[in-house]
């Protein structure tokens, strides 16, 4: 089931994602989508690369090399400690081609799970769409810089970019009109819906912060696996090369329609601060992540910070205090707060009474404390 030299995935036979954090090629064994969740043309667009003529996701490191923050995402993905329930539900979402709605308190690892799945299954960089109260469906699909194109068309035509002449230049696909693809970029959702050879991972982060209409607006896209771009559709049935959320890469859109070949693994996170429409919930696989226990915390810390006899005392004390505050005091504490506290403890802050006070009062200050 795996090629020579690879770690053998563990768990149940139907699992694609195993939660080991070790990359493997088991995604190639994902069974075909059920008939009611099959999308697109299996032959893929003409001239594209990859199995079946479909483009392959870019390498994960392609955009991770730019900043230490993104390199940190790779380390977080490798260190993520998934429990059996989480692994089961991720695999349900993969097999059923349904979005995975993850609820839980801030800092329990909801977003990191998306990176862990992409890392283990080799699905390329995670496409992240952070949600705010102003987010609309169009923001996730694509953005079109009509003003920029109008301005450039006016410059090419040797005249002012304003007025009827400029409008005609911008609408006509003539020598004076710059290619529309330079001004149209697919958003994270739009990029995820391209016909990739393997499903991309799309993280829609903090969906509960959205306007009340956004979950319902997403339903049609999730059900159809496609969307139209009117600015391209009006140009006719030809191909148009556009920019994507992968930044360095472009994609070809045919006839103004973006249609997936494999439904992406859509991970939506929620801090459980609101309720969602029933129609939205019934289309999602729902996972509630609980705060980790002592064993899972210790494993997570060891994966992030390594181990050593000299650090055991501080680690045990801080993990115990972290859990005590959560259970007995109802404190909202995030996993990264514990990691920050342990990192500074091991750099010397634990060696004095004043330093230990700073760890407890500053680094482990509950999020729900004013």
Short mmCIF file of C-alpha atoms in Angstrom, two decimals:
data_model
loop_
_atom_site.label_atom_id
_atom_site.label_comp_id
_atom_site.label_asym_id
_atom_site.label_seq_id
_atom_site.Cartn_x
_atom_site.Cartn_y
_atom_site.Cartn_z
CA UNK A 1 0.00 0.00 0.00
CA UNK A 2 3.01 2.26 0.33
CA UNK A 3 6.22 2.54 -1.66
CA UNK A 4 9.51 1.20 -0.40
CA UNK A 5 11.10 3.24 2.36
CA UNK A 6 7.90 4.96 3.46
CA UNK A 7 6.42 4.75 6.93
CA UNK A 8 3.47 2.36 6.86
CA UNK A 9 0.25 4.18 7.82
CA UNK A 10 -1.39 2.84 10.94
CA UNK A 11 -5.01 2.55 11.94
CA UNK A 12 -8.04 1.19 10.13
CA UNK A 13 -7.86 0.02 6.52
CA UNK A 14 -10.21 2.73 5.23
CA UNK A 15 -8.15 5.56 6.71
CA UNK A 16 -6.39 7.84 4.26
CA UNK A 17 -5.20 10.33 6.89
CA UNK A 18 -3.55 8.46 9.78
CA UNK A 19 -2.56 11.26 12.15
CA UNK A 20 1.07 10.10 12.33
CA UNK A 21 2.50 13.34 10.92
CA UNK A 22 4.68 11.24 8.58
CA UNK A 23 4.13 12.08 4.87
CA UNK A 24 2.94 9.20 2.67
CA UNK A 25 1.14 8.60 -0.62
CA UNK A 26 -2.04 6.99 0.63
CA UNK A 27 -4.11 9.82 -0.87
CA UNK A 28 -3.78 7.92 -4.16
CA UNK A 29 -5.90 5.17 -2.57
CA UNK A 30 -8.85 7.46 -1.85
CA UNK A 31 -11.86 5.72 -3.47
CA UNK A 32 -13.87 7.56 -6.12
CA UNK A 33 -16.35 10.11 -4.87
CA UNK A 34 -19.95 8.96 -4.36
CA UNK A 35 -22.13 9.67 -7.39
CA UNK A 36 -23.81 12.60 -5.65
CA UNK A 37 -20.43 14.24 -4.92
CA UNK A 38 -18.73 13.77 -8.29
CA UNK A 39 -17.67 16.98 -10.01
CA UNK A 40 -16.08 18.25 -13.19
CA UNK A 41 -14.53 16.53 -16.17
CA UNK A 42 -12.29 13.61 -15.07
CA UNK A 43 -10.05 14.13 -18.10
CA UNK A 44 -9.08 17.61 -16.87
CA UNK A 45 -8.32 20.67 -19.00
CA UNK A 46 -6.29 20.12 -22.13
CA UNK A 47 -2.58 20.75 -21.82
CA UNK A 48 -2.46 20.60 -18.02
CA UNK A 49 0.08 18.53 -16.14
CA UNK A 50 -0.37 15.72 -13.69
CA UNK A 51 -2.36 12.46 -13.60
CA UNK A 52 -5.40 12.43 -15.87
CA UNK A 53 -4.32 15.74 -17.40
CA UNK A 54 -5.03 17.64 -14.18
CA UNK A 55 -2.47 19.99 -12.55
CA UNK A 56 -0.76 18.83 -9.36
CA UNK A 57 -0.80 21.03 -6.23
CA UNK A 58 2.38 23.10 -5.80
CA UNK A 59 5.00 21.78 -3.35
CA UNK A 60 4.27 22.75 0.25
CA UNK A 61 7.65 24.44 0.59
CA UNK A 62 7.07 26.63 -2.46
CA UNK A 63 5.41 29.32 -0.37
CA UNK A 64 6.76 28.17 2.99
CA UNK A 65 10.30 29.32 2.25
CA UNK A 66 9.35 32.99 2.37
CA UNK A 67 8.92 33.51 6.09
CA UNK A 68 9.82 31.84 9.33
CA UNK A 69 6.15 31.98 10.25
CA UNK A 70 5.26 29.68 7.39
CA UNK A 71 8.16 27.38 8.20
CA UNK A 72 6.68 27.26 11.69
CA UNK A 73 3.45 25.99 10.14
CA UNK A 74 5.33 22.95 8.82
CA UNK A 75 6.72 22.26 12.28
CA UNK A 76 3.25 22.65 13.81
CA UNK A 77 1.82 20.22 11.27
CA UNK A 78 4.48 17.63 12.07
CA UNK A 79 3.96 18.04 15.82
CA UNK A 80 0.16 17.95 15.83
CA UNK A 81 -1.20 15.20 18.07
CA UNK A 82 -4.44 13.97 16.48
CA UNK A 83 -6.59 11.63 18.52
CA UNK A 84 -8.59 8.76 17.03
CA UNK A 85 -11.85 10.67 16.83
CA UNK A 86 -10.20 13.50 14.90
CA UNK A 87 -8.59 11.03 12.50
CA UNK A 88 -11.91 9.26 11.99
CA UNK A 89 -13.78 12.47 11.15
CA UNK A 90 -11.10 13.83 8.83
CA UNK A 91 -11.35 10.56 6.90
CA UNK A 92 -15.14 10.83 6.80
CA UNK A 93 -14.80 14.28 5.22
CA UNK A 94 -12.28 12.93 2.69
CA UNK A 95 -14.41 9.91 1.68
CA UNK A 96 -17.73 11.79 1.57
CA UNK A 97 -16.26 14.95 -0.03
CA UNK A 98 -17.95 17.07 2.62
CA UNK A 99 -16.68 20.14 4.52
CA UNK A 100 -15.28 19.50 8.01
CA UNK A 101 -16.67 21.97 10.57
CA UNK A 102 -14.37 22.06 13.62
CA UNK A 103 -15.60 23.71 16.81
CA UNK A 104 -13.68 24.31 20.00
CA UNK A 105 -12.20 26.90 22.29
CA UNK A 106 -9.45 29.20 20.95
CA UNK A 107 -6.02 27.62 20.90
CA UNK A 108 -6.95 23.92 20.95
CA UNK A 109 -5.50 23.30 17.47
CA UNK A 110 -8.49 23.65 15.13
CA UNK A 111 -6.55 25.44 12.39
CA UNK A 112 -3.42 23.35 12.89
CA UNK A 113 -5.34 20.18 12.02
CA UNK A 114 -5.80 21.50 8.47
CA UNK A 115 -2.03 21.97 8.12
CA UNK A 116 -1.38 18.53 9.61
CA UNK A 117 -3.62 16.84 7.03
CA UNK A 118 -2.09 18.76 4.10
CA UNK A 119 1.43 17.93 5.33
CA UNK A 120 0.83 14.20 5.83
CA UNK A 121 -1.07 13.68 2.56
CA UNK A 122 1.12 15.93 0.39
CA UNK A 123 -1.74 18.19 -0.69
CA UNK A 124 0.35 21.33 -1.15
CA UNK A 125 0.18 24.62 0.75
CA UNK A 126 -3.01 25.17 2.74
CA UNK A 127 -5.25 27.80 1.16
CA UNK A 128 -6.36 29.99 4.08
CA UNK A 129 -9.34 32.32 4.07
CA UNK A 130 -9.57 34.27 7.37
CA UNK A 131 -13.13 35.41 8.01
CA UNK A 132 -14.31 38.71 9.45
CA UNK A 133 -17.74 40.30 9.83
CA UNK A 134 -17.20 41.99 6.44
CA UNK A 135 -16.30 38.82 4.52
CA UNK A 136 -18.50 37.96 1.54
CA UNK A 137 -18.58 34.95 -0.79
CA UNK A 138 -16.98 36.95 -3.60
CA UNK A 139 -13.89 37.56 -1.40
CA UNK A 140 -13.19 33.84 -1.30
CA UNK A 141 -13.90 33.24 -4.99
CA UNK A 142 -11.99 35.95 -6.86
CA UNK A 143 -11.05 39.61 -7.05
CA UNK A 144 -11.06 41.70 -10.23
CA UNK A 145 -9.15 44.97 -10.47
CA UNK A 146 -11.34 46.68 -13.05
CA UNK A 147 -9.96 50.15 -12.26
CA UNK A 148 -6.38 49.00 -12.73
CA UNK A 149 -7.21 47.46 -16.09
CA UNK A 150 -9.12 50.56 -17.17
CA UNK A 151 -6.16 52.72 -16.22
CA UNK A 152 -3.68 50.54 -18.13
CA UNK A 153 -5.97 50.42 -21.17
CA UNK A 154 -6.04 54.22 -21.20
CA UNK A 155 -2.25 54.43 -21.02
CA UNK A 156 -1.83 51.91 -23.84
CA UNK A 157 -4.31 53.85 -25.93
CA UNK A 158 -2.30 57.03 -25.40
CA UNK A 159 -5.20 58.89 -23.81
CA UNK A 160 -6.99 59.47 -20.56
CA UNK A 161 -8.16 56.35 -18.70
CA UNK A 162 -11.51 57.97 -18.04
CA UNK A 163 -14.58 58.55 -20.16
CA UNK A 164 -16.31 56.69 -22.99
CA UNK A 165 -13.15 56.12 -25.02
CA UNK A 166 -11.44 54.41 -22.11
CA UNK A 167 -14.54 52.32 -21.38
CA UNK A 168 -14.58 51.11 -24.97
CA UNK A 169 -10.88 50.28 -24.81
CA UNK A 170 -11.30 48.35 -21.59
CA UNK A 171 -14.28 46.34 -22.84
CA UNK A 172 -12.88 45.53 -26.27
CA UNK A 173 -10.32 42.72 -26.46
CA UNK A 174 -8.18 44.60 -28.93
CA UNK A 175 -4.49 45.56 -29.07
CA UNK A 176 -5.05 48.45 -26.65
CA UNK A 177 -6.72 46.26 -24.03
CA UNK A 178 -4.40 44.44 -21.57
CA UNK A 179 -5.09 40.77 -20.89
CA UNK A 180 -7.81 40.42 -18.28
CA UNK A 181 -5.96 37.65 -16.43
CA UNK A 182 -3.40 40.14 -15.14
CA UNK A 183 -6.16 41.84 -13.17
CA UNK A 184 -8.14 38.84 -11.96
CA UNK A 185 -6.94 36.70 -9.05
CA UNK A 186 -8.75 33.66 -7.70
CA UNK A 187 -9.26 33.74 -3.96
CA UNK A 188 -8.57 30.82 -1.59
CA UNK A 189 -11.95 29.18 -2.27
CA UNK A 190 -11.69 29.83 -6.00
CA UNK A 191 -8.20 28.35 -6.14
CA UNK A 192 -9.29 25.29 -4.15
CA UNK A 193 -12.04 24.65 -6.73
CA UNK A 194 -9.64 24.43 -9.66
CA UNK A 195 -9.44 20.94 -11.21
CA UNK A 196 -6.44 19.67 -9.22
CA UNK A 197 -5.24 16.08 -9.54
CA UNK A 198 -5.50 15.78 -5.73
CA UNK A 199 -7.87 17.70 -3.44
CA UNK A 200 -6.44 20.91 -2.00
CA UNK A 201 -6.93 21.81 1.67
CA UNK A 202 -8.93 25.01 2.19
CA UNK A 203 -9.01 26.51 5.68
CA UNK A 204 -11.97 28.86 6.23
CA UNK A 205 -10.85 30.24 9.58
CA UNK A 206 -13.34 31.46 12.22
CA UNK A 207 -16.49 31.12 10.14
CA UNK A 208 -18.53 32.11 13.20
CA UNK A 209 -17.26 35.70 12.80
CA UNK A 210 -18.96 36.03 9.44
CA UNK A 211 -22.07 37.93 8.47
CA UNK A 212 -25.18 35.83 9.05
CA UNK A 213 -25.60 35.23 5.28
CA UNK A 214 -22.17 33.80 4.46
CA UNK A 215 -22.79 30.16 5.54
CA UNK A 216 -25.91 30.03 3.35
CA UNK A 217 -24.05 31.70 0.47
CA UNK A 218 -21.41 28.96 0.65
CA UNK A 219 -23.98 26.18 0.28
CA UNK A 220 -24.46 26.47 -3.49
CA UNK A 221 -20.72 26.46 -4.16
CA UNK A 222 -20.22 23.46 -1.86
CA UNK A 223 -23.05 21.57 -3.57
CA UNK A 224 -22.13 22.40 -7.17
CA UNK A 225 -18.33 22.38 -6.87
CA UNK A 226 -18.12 25.25 -9.36
CA UNK A 227 -18.77 28.94 -9.89
CA UNK A 228 -18.90 31.40 -12.78
CA UNK A 229 -16.80 34.51 -13.28
CA UNK A 230 -18.99 36.95 -15.26
CA UNK A 231 -16.01 39.06 -16.34
CA UNK A 232 -14.63 36.00 -18.14
CA UNK A 233 -17.92 34.46 -19.26
CA UNK A 234 -18.79 37.50 -21.37
CA UNK A 235 -15.56 36.98 -23.35
CA UNK A 236 -16.87 33.72 -24.81
CA UNK A 237 -15.93 30.04 -24.64
CA UNK A 238 -12.16 30.44 -24.85
CA UNK A 239 -9.46 29.94 -22.21
CA UNK A 240 -8.24 32.74 -19.97
CA UNK A 241 -5.11 32.58 -17.82
CA UNK A 242 -5.65 34.13 -14.38
CA UNK A 243 -3.68 34.52 -11.17
CA UNK A 244 -4.37 32.31 -8.16
CA UNK A 245 -4.08 32.43 -4.37
CA UNK A 246 -0.85 30.44 -4.72
CA UNK A 247 0.69 33.76 -5.81
CA UNK A 248 3.51 32.36 -7.96
CA UNK A 249 1.14 30.24 -10.03
CA UNK A 250 -1.51 30.94 -12.64
CA UNK A 251 -4.37 28.79 -13.89
CA UNK A 252 -6.42 28.50 -17.06
CA UNK A 253 -10.18 29.07 -16.74
CA UNK A 254 -12.30 27.77 -19.59
CA UNK A 255 -15.45 29.59 -20.62
CA UNK A 256 -15.51 31.64 -17.44
CA UNK A 257 -16.32 28.66 -15.18
CA UNK A 258 -14.11 27.23 -12.43
CA UNK A 259 -15.09 23.61 -11.80
CA UNK A 260 -13.31 21.19 -9.46
CA UNK A 261 -12.36 17.65 -10.44
CA UNK A 262 -12.06 16.57 -6.78
CA UNK A 263 -13.92 18.44 -4.07
CA UNK A 264 -11.32 20.09 -1.81
CA UNK A 265 -10.94 19.21 1.85
CA UNK A 266 -12.69 22.27 3.28
CA UNK A 267 -11.91 22.82 6.97
CA UNK A 268 -14.09 25.44 8.65
CA UNK A 269 -13.18 26.47 12.19
CA UNK A 270 -15.53 27.95 14.76
CA UNK A 271 -15.03 29.12 18.33
CA UNK A 272 -18.63 28.04 19.00
CA UNK A 273 -19.75 31.65 19.42
CA UNK A 274 -22.88 31.30 17.26
CA UNK A 275 -25.30 28.79 15.76
CA UNK A 276 -25.37 27.91 12.06
CA UNK A 277 -28.34 27.24 9.77
CA UNK A 278 -29.57 23.63 9.74
CA UNK A 279 -29.09 23.42 5.96
CA UNK A 280 -25.43 24.34 6.44
CA UNK A 281 -24.84 21.92 9.32
CA UNK A 282 -26.33 18.91 7.56
CA UNK A 283 -23.84 19.30 4.72
CA UNK A 284 -20.83 19.27 7.07
CA UNK A 285 -18.98 16.62 9.02
CA UNK A 286 -18.91 18.14 12.53
CA UNK A 287 -15.96 17.75 14.88
CA UNK A 288 -15.79 19.22 18.38
CA UNK A 289 -12.18 19.40 19.62
CA UNK A 290 -11.83 19.23 23.39
CA UNK A 291 -8.87 20.69 25.32
CA UNK A 292 -6.04 18.12 25.41
CA UNK A 293 -5.36 15.94 28.44
CA UNK A 294 -1.99 15.65 30.21
CA UNK A 295 -0.68 12.84 28.00
CA UNK A 296 -1.55 14.64 24.78
CA UNK A 297 -0.12 17.93 26.04
CA UNK A 298 3.15 16.23 27.00
CA UNK A 299 3.41 14.62 23.56
CA UNK A 300 2.69 17.95 21.85
CA UNK A 301 5.33 19.74 23.93
CA UNK A 302 7.92 17.05 23.24
CA UNK A 303 7.21 17.25 19.51
CA UNK A 304 7.65 21.03 19.51
CA UNK A 305 10.48 21.50 22.02
CA UNK A 306 12.26 18.15 22.16
CA UNK A 307 13.10 16.44 25.43
CA UNK A 308 15.70 16.39 28.17
CA UNK A 309 16.06 15.43 31.80
CA UNK A 310 16.89 19.02 32.75
CA UNK A 311 13.50 20.25 31.49
CA UNK A 312 11.26 17.59 33.01
CA UNK A 313 10.58 19.36 36.34
CA UNK A 314 9.50 22.66 34.78
CA UNK A 315 7.45 20.92 32.10
CA UNK A 316 5.58 18.71 34.53
CA UNK A 317 4.83 21.64 36.84
CA UNK A 318 3.61 23.93 34.07
CA UNK A 319 1.48 21.28 32.37
CA UNK A 320 -0.12 20.43 35.72
CA UNK A 321 -0.82 24.12 36.43
CA UNK A 322 -2.14 24.65 32.90
CA UNK A 323 -4.66 21.83 33.31
CA UNK A 324 -5.58 22.80 36.88
CA UNK A 325 -6.49 26.32 35.82
CA UNK A 326 -8.66 24.98 33.00
CA UNK A 327 -10.49 22.41 35.12
CA UNK A 328 -10.81 24.10 38.49
CA UNK A 329 -10.94 27.77 37.56
CA UNK A 330 -12.61 27.60 34.14
CA UNK A 331 -9.69 29.50 32.64
CA UNK A 332 -9.52 29.80 28.87
CA UNK A 333 -5.93 28.96 27.97
CA UNK A 334 -4.54 28.21 24.51
CA UNK A 335 -1.98 25.55 23.71
CA UNK A 336 0.43 28.14 22.33
CA UNK A 337 0.38 29.92 25.70
CA UNK A 338 1.73 26.75 27.29
CA UNK A 339 4.39 26.42 24.59
CA UNK A 340 5.48 30.04 25.10
CA UNK A 341 5.66 29.52 28.87
CA UNK A 342 7.71 26.34 28.53
CA UNK A 343 10.06 27.90 25.99
CA UNK A 344 10.84 30.82 28.30
CA UNK A 345 11.08 28.53 31.34
CA UNK A 346 13.75 26.50 29.55
CA UNK A 347 15.60 29.68 28.60
CA UNK A 348 16.02 30.62 32.26
CA UNK A 349 12.81 32.33 33.36
CA UNK A 350 11.99 29.37 35.63
CA UNK A 351 15.20 29.82 37.64
CA UNK A 352 13.94 32.62 39.89
CA UNK A 353 10.82 33.29 41.90
CA UNK A 354 10.23 36.53 40.00
CA UNK A 355 10.59 34.72 36.66
CA UNK A 356 8.16 31.99 37.67
CA UNK A 357 5.70 34.70 38.66
CA UNK A 358 5.99 36.25 35.19
CA UNK A 359 5.26 32.88 33.60
CA UNK A 360 2.16 32.31 35.72
CA UNK A 361 0.80 35.86 35.66
CA UNK A 362 1.70 36.94 32.11
CA UNK A 363 2.28 33.96 29.82
CA UNK A 364 -0.42 31.80 31.42
CA UNK A 365 -2.92 34.60 31.98
CA UNK A 366 -6.40 33.28 31.09
CA UNK A 367 -7.89 34.67 27.88
CA UNK A 368 -11.20 35.24 29.64
CA UNK A 369 -9.63 37.35 32.38
CA UNK A 370 -10.03 41.09 31.97
#
